[in-house]
Amino acid sequence: MAGLLVPPYGVMESGPNTDSKYKHLVVYVCLSLFVSQVPSEKILRAGKVLRNTILSRAPHIIRDRKYHLKTYRQCCMGTELVDWLMQHTSCVHARVQAVGMWQVLLEEGILNHVDQELSFQDKYLFYRFLEDETEDAPLPTEEEKKESDEELQDTLLLLSQIGPDAHLRMILSKQPGQRTADDLEIIYEELLHIKALSLLSTTVSTHYMKLEGISLDVEANTVRLKEHEEDVLVLEKTNNRGSSSSPLKYTVMSGTPEKILEHLLETMKLDSQFTESGTLQCVTQYLPIIFKKTVIMLIILSFFRETFYLLIIVTLITFIHSCDDGRPSQKKHKVLLRQFSTGNDRLQKKQPIKSTDEILFKVYCSDHTYSTIRVPVAASVREVICAVTDKLGSGDVLLLIHLNSAGDKELLKPADVSIFSSLSINGRLFVCPRDQIDSLTPLPEQEGPSAGSMSTFELMSSKDLAHQMTLYDWELFDCVHEHELIYHTFGRQHFKKTTANLDLFLRRFNEVQLWVVTEVCLCPTLSKRVQLLKKFIKIAAHCKEFKNLNSFFAIIMGLGNPAVCRLSHTWEKLPSKFKKFYVEFENLMDPSRNHRAYRLTVAKLEPPIIPFMPLLIKDMTFTHEGNKTFTDRLVNFEKMRMIANTVRIMRYCRSQPFNQEAPQATGKSHQDVRSYMRHISVIDNQRTLSQLSHRLEPRRT
């Protein structure tokens, strides 16, 4: 049926006597009236063969007939034509099959109803072959009869193959109330045997087709599905270069959430089940599931806000072949977030954090005492306050405050979720009544280290440091579920889901960047600072070699921090070789032309890759904020596709496992390097870093 069906997304209504199981059958087919994929010459020849054979073997079938005192010349009766086919071929097992075969000839105008009815019926109705429309139609010669006898079986085989399509088109052309239970049974059975088909074929008529109260407006490169004269789905024709069998396909531009979902569940799920040869696998079991799932989804969606539509739509685009990313499910585990852990858990392989996981978390009071609470990762601010209130036994109305190391206070909203992982590097949560907010002060531990760790890591190989950094970054990156990008972009508060894994990975970028600045600003000796710059440039080069672009950018951005780049005496002492490397690395960070230099570099890399995650987040955010989600009540599907493409970049980067062998240890052992890279301590107060920088090299007067 390739090219004959298009997705109209209507509900096939039943007649008054129809079995109830078909009353709300969602059928995603639409009729392209009287269009055949088989060349007309073959059908014309088939009609001639059948007429000649009937005149040769059963001439009484074609004769003048009377009905209501009117004579109809040289015509056949529908039931007799069906009987004749049943007797002359073994490939027809039911009368409905024979009806479909005669319908093929009727659609092509080779067989016509005497009153120009558009469908063939197995009834006492009169039909006439095209050759008998004229008076004195010639009878077949003996030679023609012989040729027709020889071609009969091939002709019947051809008609039996395309007959079901014609029969289905005939049924779909009926008004909903005219369809019988048998008709709907045929529709259902045919849907279980539909072959691979293009979404919309070029054979679709370029005029409006009315069916089930739905109209289809086919323009040059656009198809608009309308209901009650309003667009509900807009499709655009594109070249499908990857498929030789179907060079054209239609992609969604916009539509209502329901219609887009129906389209995706029908066409994409079907496509995913086809092999290259076009055969459908396990379709008998699969299609009913699609129908049920579609109906259930539409019912569910009617109860949720519009943002839920977006999640489902983007998820369907991106994860159409699976409900998750194919990873084995992990058992529920307790998570201790890094800044409050004992440190041992950081040496263990990271496991993805789930919304249902629980954490132990310290929440401080204004006097720097604290309460340890146990709540789900995705707990809201309101739930955290309730847990702290129960722990303290306080009767005051408490507020939850995020206090960073600079003393800046952020009052968290009651509906905010997953707040634990979104704190600043050295940020802490405080709870207090409103009148005590101004008296809150940072904890001493929030200030960060007072001395650098160069004496420790200068003995470590730069390549080993980069390798251990990449291993840890990969663990964090691999834990980030693709859904978290969607939650982060559209607002996790709408979904009540955590983005903890993504937050921790982004946090790691800031941590590495501040680590570079902290170590340089805490190094009092000029020669040592020069060695530090060389060390960090080497580590950045090895990160680039390991395709860890996230830490590569973090290190280069750390070296470009105002507190570091202003140290002119230090940079003057840096060898020209390293200055050249640094300039090359900076050029990769050039933001001009939408970060073209970086994007070209990534395009040449093969996975596994740890991408520059802040840029992916920026792409998602710009796409979301720069494009309307709904236009005239239709979902802007182009926006959804752009977001999905960004998600696919992340999927591509992780399509291969990271199994880089560790470099040969020099100086410190791999375990020491590993422990160091997972326990870096930083100063995250830019004001403090600037003050330290000016102490090292005061401003020139």
XYZ file of C-alpha atoms in Angstrom:
701
model
C 0.000 0.000 0.000
C 3.003 2.262 -0.357
C 1.954 5.721 -1.378
C -1.740 5.116 -0.788
C -1.981 5.835 2.901
C -1.282 9.041 4.749
C -1.729 9.782 8.456
C -5.035 11.601 8.917
C -5.248 10.992 12.614
C -9.002 10.578 12.788
C -11.194 8.181 14.696
C -13.072 5.622 12.669
C -16.640 5.781 13.860
C -18.837 2.744 13.720
C -22.305 2.060 12.544
C -25.176 1.380 14.910
C -24.677 -2.388 14.814
C -20.921 -2.395 15.087
C -19.167 -4.393 17.752
C -18.178 -2.091 20.615
C -14.502 -2.983 20.412
C -14.262 -0.923 17.216
C -16.180 2.128 18.393
C -13.068 4.080 19.259
C -10.492 2.374 17.100
C -7.825 4.941 16.291
C -6.878 4.379 12.666
C -4.080 6.381 11.145
C -4.952 6.080 7.490
C -6.377 8.473 4.953
C -7.591 7.860 1.441
C -5.957 9.006 -1.738
C -8.888 8.296 -4.004
C -8.408 6.228 -7.128
C -4.637 6.242 -7.199
C -2.788 3.110 -8.220
C 0.899 2.339 -8.008
C 0.552 -0.263 -10.783
C 0.914 1.119 -14.324
C -2.469 1.525 -16.034
C -1.283 -0.513 -19.018
C -1.046 -3.624 -16.856
C -4.498 -3.093 -15.400
C -5.893 -2.379 -18.854
C -4.407 -5.627 -20.091
C -5.751 -7.465 -17.024
C -9.275 -6.226 -17.787
C -9.015 -7.369 -21.382
C -7.755 -10.823 -20.346
C -10.647 -11.272 -17.908
C -13.256 -10.122 -20.446
C -11.888 -12.408 -23.150
C -11.745 -15.383 -20.771
C -15.287 -14.815 -19.511
C -16.604 -14.569 -23.077
C -14.707 -17.747 -23.908
C -15.611 -19.863 -20.865
C -18.821 -18.325 -19.504
C -20.371 -16.064 -22.154
C -23.706 -16.024 -20.300
C -22.189 -13.742 -17.624
C -21.900 -10.825 -20.062
C -25.322 -10.189 -21.531
C -28.190 -7.723 -21.710
C -30.104 -7.502 -18.439
C -33.401 -5.933 -17.389
C -34.169 -4.204 -14.119
C -37.286 -2.113 -13.374
C -38.347 -2.238 -17.017
C -34.995 -0.858 -18.122
C -32.525 -2.801 -20.253
C -28.803 -2.622 -19.494
C -26.617 -3.704 -22.421
C -23.777 -6.206 -22.140
C -23.314 -6.096 -18.372
C -22.367 -8.483 -15.580
C -23.805 -9.014 -12.125
C -21.524 -8.395 -9.130
C -22.215 -11.714 -7.419
C -21.608 -13.670 -10.649
C -18.250 -11.955 -11.202
C -17.211 -12.879 -7.657
C -18.390 -16.469 -8.172
C -16.435 -16.723 -11.413
C -13.187 -15.507 -9.793
C -13.590 -17.925 -6.894
C -13.882 -20.806 -9.381
C -10.905 -19.874 -11.537
C -8.090 -19.159 -9.077
C -6.682 -20.819 -5.992
C -5.175 -17.585 -4.678
C -8.600 -16.222 -3.673
C -9.849 -17.710 -0.421
C -12.708 -15.375 0.436
C -15.308 -13.383 -1.438
C -13.976 -10.114 -0.003
C -10.695 -10.819 -1.784
C -12.507 -11.180 -5.086
C -14.372 -7.928 -4.398
C -11.034 -6.154 -3.999
C -9.749 -7.572 -7.273
C -12.768 -6.280 -9.187
C -12.442 -2.959 -7.336
C -9.001 -2.529 -8.922
C -10.588 -2.605 -12.375
C -13.377 -0.297 -11.268
C -10.917 2.302 -9.932
C -9.092 2.314 -13.242
C -12.328 2.699 -15.191
C -11.879 -0.649 -16.932
C -15.014 -1.940 -15.194
C -17.850 0.484 -14.467
C -21.097 0.404 -12.564
C -23.969 1.097 -14.917
C -25.031 4.041 -12.711
C -21.444 5.160 -12.052
C -21.229 3.983 -8.435
C -17.666 4.224 -7.149
C -17.392 0.877 -5.410
C -17.725 -2.739 -6.426
C -20.148 -4.782 -4.335
C -20.896 -8.471 -4.103
C -24.592 -7.846 -4.794
C -27.225 -7.865 -7.494
C -25.653 -4.834 -9.154
C -24.721 -4.422 -12.806
C -21.210 -3.705 -14.066
C -19.910 -3.302 -17.612
C -16.437 -3.693 -19.106
C -15.014 -0.596 -20.789
C -14.929 -2.314 -24.197
C -18.656 -3.047 -23.950
C -19.551 0.612 -23.446
C -19.699 1.041 -27.213
C -22.254 -0.712 -29.369
C -21.123 -3.614 -31.530
C -18.078 -4.278 -29.353
C -15.950 -6.924 -31.119
C -15.769 -10.413 -29.704
C -12.319 -11.873 -29.040
C -10.721 -13.902 -31.802
C -9.535 -17.454 -31.249
C -5.963 -16.232 -31.021
C -6.945 -13.619 -28.406
C -8.817 -16.256 -26.422
C -5.740 -18.477 -26.445
C -3.464 -15.645 -25.308
C -5.914 -14.714 -22.557
C -6.048 -18.309 -21.313
C -2.257 -18.341 -21.087
C -2.135 -15.022 -19.213
C -5.094 -15.675 -16.910
C -3.223 -17.008 -13.867
C -0.618 -14.244 -13.984
C -3.413 -11.697 -14.272
C -5.302 -13.144 -11.315
C -2.102 -13.218 -9.259
C -1.476 -9.546 -10.029
C -5.010 -8.545 -9.060
C -4.891 -10.642 -5.889
C -1.778 -8.749 -4.800
C -3.174 -5.254 -5.282
C -6.804 -6.093 -4.577
C -6.616 -5.674 -0.766
C -5.371 -2.107 -1.192
C -8.224 -1.232 -3.518
C -10.745 -2.854 -1.191
C -9.437 -0.888 1.779
C -9.588 2.355 -0.187
C -13.162 1.567 -1.123
C -14.105 1.016 2.531
C -12.370 4.198 3.651
C -14.230 6.213 1.029
C -17.500 5.422 2.772
C -19.054 7.752 5.285
C -18.366 6.613 8.876
C -21.967 5.659 9.506
C -22.053 3.487 6.378
C -19.234 1.195 7.470
C -20.314 -2.193 8.685
C -18.693 -4.357 11.317
C -17.163 -6.416 8.492
C -15.690 -3.266 6.987
C -14.044 -2.304 10.262
C -12.809 -5.852 10.689
C -11.132 -5.594 7.285
C -9.563 -2.257 8.232
C -8.185 -3.773 11.405
C -6.872 -6.863 9.647
C -5.298 -4.812 6.876
C -3.488 -2.627 9.390
C -1.840 -5.729 10.747
C -0.323 -6.408 7.335
C 0.611 -2.961 6.066
C 3.949 -3.021 4.330
C 6.570 -0.361 4.833
C 5.262 2.860 3.381
C 6.375 6.408 2.953
C 4.651 8.908 5.178
C 3.217 10.699 2.187
C 3.774 9.625 -1.391
C 4.043 11.904 -4.377
C 0.964 10.116 -5.695
C -1.242 11.898 -3.178
C -3.714 14.090 -5.014
C -3.052 17.814 -4.858
C -6.574 18.690 -3.879
C -8.568 18.612 -0.676
C -9.684 15.217 0.489
C -12.596 15.096 2.853
C -12.697 12.163 5.211
C -13.945 11.835 8.757
C -14.446 15.602 9.002
C -10.757 16.125 8.220
C -9.244 17.848 5.206
C -5.763 17.441 3.813
C -4.287 20.380 1.925
C -1.300 19.263 -0.138
C 0.873 22.113 -1.368
C 4.170 22.015 -3.254
C 6.349 20.955 -0.319
C 3.907 21.174 2.573
C 0.976 19.121 3.777
C -1.503 20.748 6.140
C -3.954 18.588 8.029
C -7.031 20.574 9.017
C -9.896 19.991 11.397
C -12.799 22.412 11.291
C -10.797 24.610 8.912
C -7.905 24.968 11.387
C -4.419 23.520 10.970
C -3.721 20.659 13.358
C -0.591 19.240 11.700
C 1.876 20.717 9.211
C 4.331 18.431 7.410
C 7.204 19.394 5.124
C 8.521 17.256 2.262
C 12.245 16.518 2.470
C 14.700 14.325 0.607
C 15.369 11.023 2.327
C 18.789 10.386 0.839
C 19.520 7.527 3.167
C 16.762 5.398 1.674
C 16.758 4.153 -1.891
C 13.256 2.713 -1.614
C 11.680 5.913 -0.320
C 13.581 8.978 -1.592
C 10.995 11.378 -0.158
C 9.635 11.707 3.341
C 7.626 14.235 5.307
C 8.819 15.734 8.574
C 6.741 17.545 11.156
C 6.951 21.341 11.176
C 4.203 22.091 13.684
C 0.955 20.726 15.016
C -1.173 20.183 18.063
C 0.430 17.956 20.702
C -2.159 15.226 20.157
C -1.651 15.058 16.394
C 2.129 15.099 16.658
C 2.028 12.298 19.200
C -0.293 10.241 17.041
C 1.985 10.806 14.066
C 5.094 9.799 15.995
C 3.572 6.746 17.604
C 2.259 5.532 14.261
C 4.884 6.346 11.653
C 8.112 6.294 13.623
C 7.295 3.205 15.625
C 6.353 1.444 12.429
C 9.518 2.570 10.676
C 11.679 1.278 13.492
C 10.360 -2.226 12.918
C 11.252 -2.488 9.243
C 14.282 -4.192 7.858
C 16.115 -2.939 4.787
C 14.062 -5.243 2.601
C 10.895 -3.569 3.820
C 9.428 -6.531 5.642
C 7.621 -5.943 8.896
C 8.698 -7.937 11.907
C 6.371 -8.987 14.696
C 3.761 -6.518 13.462
C 0.804 -8.641 14.523
C 1.716 -8.203 18.160
C 3.102 -4.702 17.806
C 0.421 -2.622 16.090
C -2.354 -3.179 18.649
C 0.099 -2.023 21.319
C 0.693 1.182 19.366
C -3.041 1.865 19.140
C -3.573 1.254 22.850
C -0.539 3.319 23.777
C -1.721 6.203 21.623
C -5.190 6.274 23.152
C -3.746 6.042 26.658
C -1.237 8.805 25.959
C -3.934 11.116 24.636
C -6.071 10.520 27.710
C -3.149 11.151 30.033
C -2.031 14.274 28.203
C -5.396 15.941 28.629
C -4.714 16.191 32.364
C -1.250 17.702 32.238
C 0.126 21.140 31.564
C 1.548 22.176 28.238
C 5.135 21.730 29.355
C 4.478 18.029 29.775
C 3.633 17.903 26.087
C 7.080 19.215 25.318
C 8.827 16.594 27.377
C 6.896 13.798 25.708
C 7.441 15.209 22.223
C 11.158 15.838 22.592
C 11.571 12.508 24.335
C 9.805 10.716 21.495
C 12.032 12.371 18.910
C 15.212 11.635 20.735
C 14.463 8.253 22.265
C 12.010 6.856 19.751
C 13.584 3.397 19.803
C 13.602 2.973 23.577
C 11.987 4.242 26.732
C 15.369 4.749 28.354
C 18.917 5.029 27.095
C 19.450 1.295 27.151
C 21.391 1.172 30.376
C 20.678 -1.486 32.971
C 18.650 -0.187 35.849
C 20.534 0.484 39.030
C 19.327 -0.400 42.471
C 18.241 2.455 44.671
C 21.239 3.842 46.504
C 21.858 6.516 49.064
C 23.843 9.467 47.751
C 26.118 11.662 49.831
C 26.794 14.813 47.878
C 30.451 15.488 47.456
C 31.022 18.515 49.648
C 29.544 16.683 52.644
C 31.005 13.239 52.058
C 33.824 11.645 53.985
C 35.768 11.379 50.758
C 35.811 7.603 50.363
C 32.780 7.594 48.081
C 34.603 9.813 45.601
C 37.099 7.043 44.968
C 34.306 4.668 44.006
C 32.827 4.601 40.522
C 30.046 7.144 40.208
C 26.486 5.868 39.893
C 23.671 7.901 38.319
C 21.593 9.820 40.840
C 17.845 9.260 40.561
C 14.990 11.439 41.723
C 13.975 8.793 44.246
C 17.442 8.497 45.798
C 17.836 9.896 49.277
C 20.654 12.060 50.575
C 21.976 13.091 53.955
C 22.415 16.836 53.962
C 23.539 19.454 56.448
C 21.329 22.513 56.817
C 22.822 25.281 58.972
C 21.283 27.776 61.355
C 22.366 31.383 61.887
C 24.642 30.359 64.805
C 26.458 27.869 62.505
C 24.956 24.831 64.190
C 23.430 22.366 61.787
C 20.851 19.637 61.426
C 21.357 16.608 59.204
C 18.240 15.711 57.256
C 17.444 12.783 55.012
C 15.298 13.667 52.007
C 14.919 12.646 48.345
C 17.287 14.290 45.882
C 14.364 15.913 44.067
C 12.795 17.245 47.272
C 11.311 20.719 47.026
C 12.312 23.629 49.235
C 8.995 23.266 51.023
C 9.774 19.626 51.855
C 13.280 20.504 53.060
C 11.920 23.201 55.368
C 9.372 20.749 56.786
C 12.120 18.193 57.448
C 14.308 20.786 59.206
C 11.369 22.141 61.203
C 10.547 18.638 62.439
C 14.196 18.073 63.335
C 14.532 21.351 65.244
C 11.063 21.264 66.736
C 10.773 24.952 65.881
C 7.477 26.781 65.808
C 8.845 29.677 63.741
C 8.129 30.183 60.067
C 11.470 29.266 58.511
C 12.985 30.202 55.171
C 15.675 28.363 53.216
C 18.666 30.448 52.119
C 21.553 29.653 49.784
C 24.607 31.442 51.195
C 27.792 31.495 49.125
C 31.348 32.118 50.306
C 31.122 35.831 49.451
C 28.187 36.233 51.833
C 25.604 36.686 49.070
C 22.186 35.363 50.050
C 19.557 33.814 47.786
C 16.083 33.168 49.143
C 14.915 29.886 47.624
C 11.350 29.577 46.388
C 9.095 26.931 47.988
C 8.511 25.180 44.641
C 12.220 24.893 43.722
C 13.404 21.288 43.479
C 16.725 19.441 43.450
C 18.432 22.349 45.188
C 21.251 20.362 46.797
C 23.166 19.785 43.583
C 22.705 23.325 42.272
C 24.567 25.119 45.060
C 27.752 27.021 44.290
C 31.072 25.211 44.843
C 31.428 26.296 48.466
C 27.797 27.272 48.972
C 25.746 26.083 51.938
C 22.084 25.952 52.889
C 20.880 27.952 55.871
C 17.465 27.995 57.493
C 16.198 30.863 59.626
C 13.226 33.164 60.264
C 12.907 36.147 57.959
C 14.199 38.610 60.564
C 17.527 36.727 60.843
C 18.438 36.679 57.142
C 20.649 39.771 57.377
C 22.658 38.258 60.233
C 23.721 35.155 58.274
C 27.476 34.825 57.718
C 29.484 32.229 55.767
C 31.128 29.322 57.555
C 34.930 29.451 57.912
C 35.192 26.323 55.732
C 33.477 28.165 52.882
C 36.500 30.405 52.421
C 38.456 27.572 50.804
C 42.146 26.660 51.214
C 44.704 29.099 52.563
C 47.692 27.412 50.890
C 48.217 25.874 47.481
C 48.815 22.197 46.764
C 51.600 22.602 44.224
C 54.033 20.732 46.430
C 51.753 17.724 46.042
C 50.857 17.724 42.376
C 54.129 19.092 40.929
C 55.517 15.580 41.429
C 52.686 14.113 39.375
C 52.901 13.561 35.636
C 50.859 16.083 33.646
C 49.570 13.283 31.450
C 48.581 11.193 34.450
C 46.779 14.173 35.979
C 44.898 14.737 32.719
C 44.072 11.037 32.473
C 42.678 10.793 35.995
C 40.805 14.049 35.464
C 39.293 12.611 32.283
C 38.330 9.350 33.985
C 36.447 11.238 36.679
C 34.863 13.620 34.175
C 33.738 10.668 32.060
C 32.095 9.043 35.079
C 30.197 12.257 35.794
C 29.305 12.763 32.129
C 28.188 9.165 31.707
C 25.792 9.548 34.652
C 23.947 12.451 33.017
C 20.670 11.196 31.574
C 19.613 12.825 28.327
C 16.284 13.727 29.923
C 18.116 16.043 32.307
C 18.952 18.388 29.440
C 15.224 18.669 28.763
C 14.400 19.246 32.436
C 17.153 21.848 32.724
C 15.995 23.705 29.608
C 12.247 23.780 30.220
C 12.500 24.083 34.001
C 12.805 21.092 36.290
C 10.125 22.513 38.596
C 7.576 21.673 35.885
C 8.518 18.004 35.962
C 9.399 17.434 39.624
C 12.548 15.705 38.417
C 16.162 16.054 39.448
C 18.988 17.276 37.265
C 21.550 16.318 39.907
C 23.842 14.437 37.514
C 23.927 17.339 35.067
C 24.390 19.820 37.913
C 27.367 17.902 39.285
C 28.967 17.694 35.847
C 28.553 21.450 35.324
C 29.820 21.977 38.851
C 32.940 20.004 37.960
C 33.664 22.445 35.127
C 33.542 25.370 37.558
C 35.587 23.417 40.080
C 38.436 22.726 37.628
C 38.398 26.327 36.420
C 38.609 27.668 39.986
C 41.253 25.068 40.860
C 43.576 26.626 38.271
C 42.935 30.152 39.578
C 43.255 29.087 43.217
C 46.584 27.307 42.750
C 48.123 30.221 40.835
C 46.896 32.851 43.305
C 48.125 30.830 46.304
C 51.622 30.393 44.856
C 53.826 33.159 46.338
C 56.999 32.469 44.326
C 57.327 33.853 40.800
C 59.341 30.923 39.435
C 56.868 28.461 40.927
C 53.966 30.336 39.324
C 55.683 30.078 35.938
C 56.053 26.341 36.503
C 52.363 26.226 37.395
C 51.376 27.916 34.137
C 53.490 25.437 32.180
C 51.954 22.553 34.147
C 48.387 23.665 33.481
C 49.054 24.229 29.762
C 50.504 20.697 29.557
C 47.493 19.252 31.386
C 45.176 21.123 29.002
C 47.066 19.710 26.002
C 46.699 16.163 27.338
C 42.998 16.733 28.061
C 42.594 17.757 24.426
C 44.482 14.622 23.421
C 42.069 12.533 25.522
C 39.153 14.435 23.889
C 38.149 15.815 27.279
C 37.063 19.192 25.960
C 35.155 20.061 29.114
C 38.232 20.136 31.351
C 40.354 21.489 28.504
C 38.134 24.566 28.325
C 37.927 24.791 32.118
C 41.724 24.973 32.415
C 42.123 27.524 29.604
C 39.304 29.648 31.030
C 40.950 29.397 34.441
C 44.190 30.732 32.972
C 42.152 33.512 31.383
C 40.528 34.505 34.684
C 41.242 38.190 35.512
C 43.058 37.167 38.696
C 45.534 35.107 36.613
C 45.855 36.922 33.294
C 46.757 40.192 35.067
C 49.950 38.600 36.481
C 52.117 40.164 33.785
C 55.466 39.363 35.450
C 54.519 35.698 35.574
C 53.387 35.559 31.943
C 56.520 37.377 30.778
C 58.657 34.580 32.198
C 56.648 31.887 30.411
C 58.673 30.320 27.538
C 57.497 31.317 24.047
C 56.725 27.689 23.221
C 54.078 27.570 25.943
C 52.790 31.022 25.025
C 52.218 29.733 21.500
C 50.327 26.692 22.793
C 48.201 28.900 25.014
C 47.312 31.237 22.126
C 46.300 28.237 19.988
C 44.129 26.917 22.798
C 42.546 30.332 23.303
C 41.671 30.461 19.605
C 39.612 27.302 20.048
C 37.559 29.224 22.603
C 36.827 32.051 20.167
C 33.064 32.669 20.509
C 32.773 34.408 17.131
C 30.497 32.907 14.484
C 28.730 30.829 17.115
C 31.914 29.142 18.397
C 32.794 27.995 14.896
C 36.385 27.043 15.798
C 35.236 24.711 18.566
C 32.436 23.174 16.513
C 34.768 22.426 13.607
C 37.208 20.758 15.996
C 34.514 18.570 17.546
C 33.176 17.597 14.118
C 36.523 15.959 13.330
C 36.616 13.867 16.509
C 35.387 10.322 16.963
C 33.669 9.222 20.186
C 34.186 8.900 23.068
C 34.198 12.668 23.595
C 33.590 14.742 26.707
C 32.052 17.872 25.165
C 32.167 21.448 26.402
C 28.926 21.073 28.344
C 28.240 24.780 29.047
C 28.031 25.358 25.286
C 25.501 22.539 24.877
C 23.441 24.100 27.658
C 23.743 27.480 25.944
C 22.545 25.987 22.644
C 19.543 24.427 24.363
C 18.699 27.634 26.225
C 19.011 29.871 23.163
C 16.841 27.501 21.146
C 14.215 27.446 23.880
C 14.148 31.166 24.635
C 14.608 32.319 21.047
C 11.744 30.289 19.582
C 8.113 30.153 20.570
C 6.937 26.784 21.788
C 3.376 27.294 20.563
C 2.335 29.242 17.475
C -1.382 29.649 16.886
C -2.101 26.740 19.220
C 0.307 24.476 17.312
C 3.507 23.060 18.751
C 6.540 24.545 16.999
C 8.063 21.229 16.044
C 11.100 22.798 14.390
C 12.078 24.035 17.841
C 11.640 20.527 19.226
C 13.820 19.141 16.441
C 16.586 21.671 17.128
C 16.575 20.723 20.801
C 16.606 17.044 19.907
C 19.621 17.587 17.640
C 21.534 19.055 20.576
C 20.606 16.045 22.697
C 21.818 13.764 19.912
C 25.240 15.423 20.079
C 25.502 14.284 23.676
C 24.372 10.790 22.701
C 26.954 10.656 19.913
C 29.748 11.692 22.285
C 28.927 8.718 24.530
C 28.313 6.187 21.771
C 31.667 4.515 22.523
C 33.048 3.627 25.975
C 36.063 5.431 27.373
C 38.830 2.857 27.777
C 41.993 4.928 27.434
C 44.897 3.123 29.067
C 46.565 4.911 31.950
C 49.986 6.401 31.136
C 53.039 5.003 32.844
C 53.257 6.326 36.392
C 56.135 8.685 37.154
C 56.657 10.040 40.644
C 53.288 9.585 42.351
C 51.207 6.436 41.880
C 47.992 6.372 39.876
C 46.047 5.988 43.112
C 47.598 9.145 44.574
C 46.852 11.086 41.401
C 43.326 9.724 41.315
C 42.694 10.696 44.916
C 44.115 14.176 44.377
C 42.017 14.930 41.289
C 38.826 13.894 43.078
C 39.513 15.990 46.179
C 40.582 19.352 44.807
C 39.799 22.271 47.090
C 39.152 25.726 45.660
C 38.370 29.336 46.490
C 35.159 30.295 44.695
C 35.045 33.926 45.833
C 36.270 36.045 42.924
C 36.853 39.010 45.228
C 39.199 36.945 47.393
C 41.055 35.642 44.336
C 41.527 39.180 43.020
C 42.903 40.311 46.376
C 45.369 37.413 46.421
C 46.424 38.250 42.866
C 47.117 41.882 43.751
C 49.236 40.793 46.703
C 51.371 38.699 44.365
C 51.795 41.458 41.797
C 50.515 44.840 42.963
C 49.047 47.121 40.342
C 51.738 49.141 38.585
C 51.648 52.876 39.202
